[in-house]
Amino acid sequence: MATDAPPPSKEEHKLPTTEEFAEVQQSAEFGELRRSYRSFAFPLTVAFIVWYLLYVLLSNYAGDFMGTKLFGNINVAFVFGIAQFVTTFLIAWWYARHAGAKLDPKAEAIKTRMEGGA
């Protein structure tokens, strides 16, 4: 069974000390990484929770609206339910792109420096 993964590295990585972890945690670079993550993840999480709760509340308290037929046997509730799945996958895809472009390079630079590679 062949894989594309490289073989395990033979070189030893030094383990950072507690002081080095604390120093990196206080650094501007780590602060920027954390800000970049939070500025993306927190608003999107809040927006999705509001969207989900709207769906639940409409399902419970606006039955006539949710039961409105759009075409055939497809009603508003069904469309909103499918939209929940679609938005979940879109958010996951969007986050993966954001992480790959903004978070992973910064995190990798910090990790490399912590392990003594730079």
XYZ file of C-alpha atoms in Angstrom:
118
model
C 0.000 0.000 0.000
C 1.735 3.165 -1.187
C 1.202 6.566 0.386
C 2.270 10.057 -0.539
C 3.387 10.820 2.999
C 7.092 11.398 3.509
C 8.966 8.991 5.757
C 9.280 9.976 9.403
C 12.066 12.431 10.102
C 15.180 11.016 11.762
C 16.283 14.367 13.177
C 15.473 15.225 16.754
C 13.336 18.270 17.488
C 14.133 20.056 20.703
C 11.218 20.364 23.056
C 10.453 23.965 24.030
C 10.579 24.904 27.689
C 7.666 26.345 29.617
C 9.353 29.745 29.495
C 9.658 29.547 25.700
C 5.970 28.709 25.404
C 5.073 31.663 27.630
C 7.358 33.949 25.602
C 5.759 32.910 22.314
C 2.292 33.286 23.801
C 3.118 36.901 24.670
C 4.621 37.659 21.246
C 2.978 39.967 18.721
C 3.145 37.219 16.086
C 1.123 34.803 18.222
C -1.289 37.598 19.108
C -1.826 38.252 15.400
C -2.434 34.544 14.782
C -4.989 34.438 17.594
C -6.677 37.656 16.349
C -6.871 36.292 12.816
C -8.517 33.112 14.081
C -10.946 34.863 16.405
C -11.950 37.533 13.899
C -13.006 34.761 11.519
C -14.347 32.024 13.788
C -16.295 33.959 16.424
C -18.530 36.083 14.153
C -19.204 33.128 11.885
C -20.085 30.936 14.863
C -22.481 33.543 16.246
C -24.079 34.032 12.807
C -24.581 30.291 12.363
C -26.082 29.864 15.837
C -28.499 32.731 15.153
C -29.402 31.134 11.797
C -29.947 27.756 13.477
C -32.051 29.230 16.292
C -34.113 31.164 13.748
C -34.870 27.866 12.023
C -35.848 26.203 15.312
C -37.982 29.147 16.457
C -39.746 29.436 13.116
C -40.380 25.695 13.154
C -41.949 25.938 16.611
C -43.824 29.221 16.433
C -44.469 29.955 12.746
C -45.920 26.678 11.553
C -48.115 28.304 8.930
C -45.147 30.130 7.393
C -42.890 27.082 7.511
C -45.650 24.953 6.008
C -46.059 27.257 3.023
C -45.679 25.191 -0.137
C -43.157 26.598 -2.569
C -43.550 24.023 -5.351
C -44.900 20.498 -5.305
C -44.403 19.012 -1.842
C -41.478 21.308 -1.087
C -42.244 23.804 1.670
C -40.318 26.577 3.427
C -39.320 24.291 6.329
C -37.745 21.780 3.946
C -35.792 24.489 2.133
C -34.576 25.972 5.444
C -33.599 22.490 6.658
C -31.559 21.779 3.520
C -30.031 25.259 3.817
C -28.786 24.303 7.302
C -26.727 21.494 5.780
C -25.529 23.648 2.903
C -24.378 26.459 5.200
C -22.596 23.961 7.457
C -20.554 22.653 4.531
C -19.942 26.154 3.155
C -18.644 27.356 6.515
C -16.342 24.324 6.805
C -15.016 24.924 3.268
C -14.587 28.657 3.904
C -12.766 28.025 7.191
C -10.434 25.491 5.542
C -9.514 28.093 2.902
C -9.019 30.781 5.549
C -6.888 28.504 7.715
C -4.771 27.393 4.777
C -4.148 30.932 3.610
C -3.883 32.899 6.863
C -3.525 30.679 9.920
C -1.419 27.693 8.872
C 1.578 29.675 7.529
C 1.771 31.760 10.720
C 1.345 28.709 12.943
C 3.971 26.772 10.982
C 6.457 29.634 11.313
C 5.936 29.745 15.070
C 6.194 25.938 15.338
C 9.394 25.818 13.286
C 10.988 28.512 15.421
C 9.889 26.781 18.627
C 11.410 23.506 17.469
C 14.694 25.198 16.694
C 14.395 25.174 12.909
C 14.851 28.937 12.518
